[in-house]
């Protein structure tokens, strides 16, 4: 089992270090190799996704990824910005299926900005298509307009597009995931306005014929954004395109009040995957030792389950995280009166300790 470890920027290095400790505490043999990515790689090699990093990612079974980005790179040319590293990895490895669970941990129900009864027990799985849509559609660019409201004016454009096989494969992923849960899929589109998303809706409806045991409904994205805060527990599996999925998954993560807790997985058709916390690089708190490593530790658990076939070890990590929360330890982002504030390292070490307990039975 070969794991590429790509900590990236900001708090990335601190949180990934804790997840690596947790992996080492399992009785499994891994080959782990670390490489630079994002702004850190740009500083060292002049590119956010150097050839050597991409090569390592390609030849690994799984990638444990921290986060990339820092405001100080905002003025670089787009191809050199840290975000291009993650987009490049998604594209080069064909990581089309992005799983973003939004789970509300009972101990943290008070951390949400929504009323506890709305989110207690919340368990949504957003499945976001990750290699198509307006993110990657060509053509795109800047030019002088030859038509429209202001011919002769400077303009910019992107292209929203999806092919039938792209929609079919993500629809299959969603229906299969729903079969292991409550057998309900909501497909989110904008079919009332966009040709691309009328097509999306048609193709998802076609694929659904192969899954008569799963319920499917369709929702416009604006309504979905509203329903997510109004009655989030109505949702179970949500499947949508790259752009809408980007927005809705941030919204869903905040329902739980603890974005520092949410892992994610991005898989290709060979189950090779990239695993990263749902939160970003948080440069404002980098190096202070206060970031929450749990989203990354839980991402390592998803990695064991999806790409490395070690469901038992994944369960053990998740149980350890729950027991650490139950014991009252909190990083500052999830701290509340009556709980004990700990650092990034202390939280990682507490998970390692809880893990060791479960081995000893
Ligand atoms: C995400 C992020 C990325 C995206 C950025 C960093 C390119 O927001 O993973 O959701 O837009 O997909
Ligand atoms: Mg995003």
mmCIF file of N, CA and C and ligand atoms in Angstrom, residues 68 83-84 86-87 90 98 100 128 130 135 242 246 249-250 276 278, ligand 1:
data_model
loop_
_atom_site.group_PDB
_atom_site.id
_atom_site.type_symbol
_atom_site.label_atom_id
_atom_site.label_comp_id
_atom_site.label_asym_id
_atom_site.label_seq_id
_atom_site.Cartn_x
_atom_site.Cartn_y
_atom_site.Cartn_z
ATOM 1 N N UNK A 68 -4.201 23.602 0.100
ATOM 2 C CA UNK A 68 -3.309 24.525 -0.611
ATOM 3 C C UNK A 68 -3.918 25.921 -0.656
ATOM 4 N N UNK A 83 -4.107 26.701 -6.130
ATOM 5 C CA UNK A 83 -5.341 25.949 -6.422
ATOM 6 C C UNK A 83 -5.187 25.070 -7.656
ATOM 7 N N UNK A 84 -4.282 25.483 -8.563
ATOM 8 C CA UNK A 84 -4.107 24.691 -9.787
ATOM 9 C C UNK A 84 -3.564 23.304 -9.476
ATOM 10 N N UNK A 86 -4.513 21.269 -7.002
ATOM 11 C CA UNK A 86 -5.600 20.341 -6.706
ATOM 12 C C UNK A 86 -6.433 20.086 -7.969
ATOM 13 N N UNK A 87 -6.644 21.149 -8.757
ATOM 14 C CA UNK A 87 -7.394 20.961 -10.004
ATOM 15 C C UNK A 87 -6.614 20.041 -10.956
ATOM 16 N N UNK A 90 -6.861 16.392 -9.767
ATOM 17 C CA UNK A 90 -8.183 15.846 -10.096
ATOM 18 C C UNK A 90 -8.240 15.449 -11.563
ATOM 19 N N UNK A 98 -16.461 12.854 -6.121
ATOM 20 C CA UNK A 98 -16.077 13.509 -4.876
ATOM 21 C C UNK A 98 -17.157 13.261 -3.813
ATOM 22 N N UNK A 100 -18.474 14.100 -0.167
ATOM 23 C CA UNK A 100 -18.357 15.072 0.928
ATOM 24 C C UNK A 100 -19.470 14.845 1.948
ATOM 25 N N UNK A 128 -20.249 15.055 -5.513
ATOM 26 C CA UNK A 128 -20.006 16.140 -6.460
ATOM 27 C C UNK A 128 -19.193 15.608 -7.632
ATOM 28 N N UNK A 130 -16.463 15.925 -10.322
ATOM 29 C CA UNK A 130 -15.283 16.734 -10.011
ATOM 30 C C UNK A 130 -14.339 17.025 -11.179
ATOM 31 N N UNK A 135 -15.885 24.160 -14.626
ATOM 32 C CA UNK A 135 -14.521 24.173 -14.091
ATOM 33 C C UNK A 135 -13.486 23.852 -15.161
ATOM 34 N N UNK A 242 -20.086 19.895 -10.785
ATOM 35 C CA UNK A 242 -18.878 20.407 -10.141
ATOM 36 C C UNK A 242 -19.113 21.769 -9.483
ATOM 37 N N UNK A 246 -19.589 22.440 -5.462
ATOM 38 C CA UNK A 246 -18.615 23.258 -4.727
ATOM 39 C C UNK A 246 -19.350 24.134 -3.711
ATOM 40 N N UNK A 249 -21.635 22.042 -1.025
ATOM 41 C CA UNK A 249 -20.893 21.281 -0.017
ATOM 42 C C UNK A 249 -20.321 22.212 1.052
ATOM 43 N N UNK A 250 -19.948 23.423 0.693
ATOM 44 C CA UNK A 250 -19.541 24.386 1.725
ATOM 45 C C UNK A 250 -20.725 24.723 2.621
ATOM 46 N N UNK A 276 -8.790 14.405 1.530
ATOM 47 C CA UNK A 276 -8.413 15.706 2.098
ATOM 48 C C UNK A 276 -9.519 16.212 3.011
ATOM 49 N N UNK A 278 -12.295 18.813 4.321
ATOM 50 C CA UNK A 278 -13.161 19.693 3.521
ATOM 51 C C UNK A 278 -12.811 21.172 3.697
HETATM 52 C C1 LIG B 1 -12.955 22.739 -3.121
HETATM 53 C C2 LIG B 1 -12.215 24.018 -3.351
HETATM 54 C C3 LIG B 1 -11.601 23.985 -4.755
HETATM 55 C C4 LIG B 1 -12.741 23.911 -5.754
HETATM 56 C C5 LIG B 1 -10.638 25.141 -5.089
HETATM 57 C C6 LIG B 1 -9.524 25.260 -4.060
HETATM 58 C C7 LIG B 1 -10.069 25.021 -6.468
HETATM 59 O O1 LIG B 1 -13.057 25.118 -3.183
HETATM 60 O O2 LIG B 1 -12.316 21.677 -3.148
HETATM 61 O O3 LIG B 1 -14.168 22.790 -2.914
HETATM 62 O O4 LIG B 1 -13.298 24.945 -6.158
HETATM 63 O O5 LIG B 1 -13.100 22.797 -6.136
#
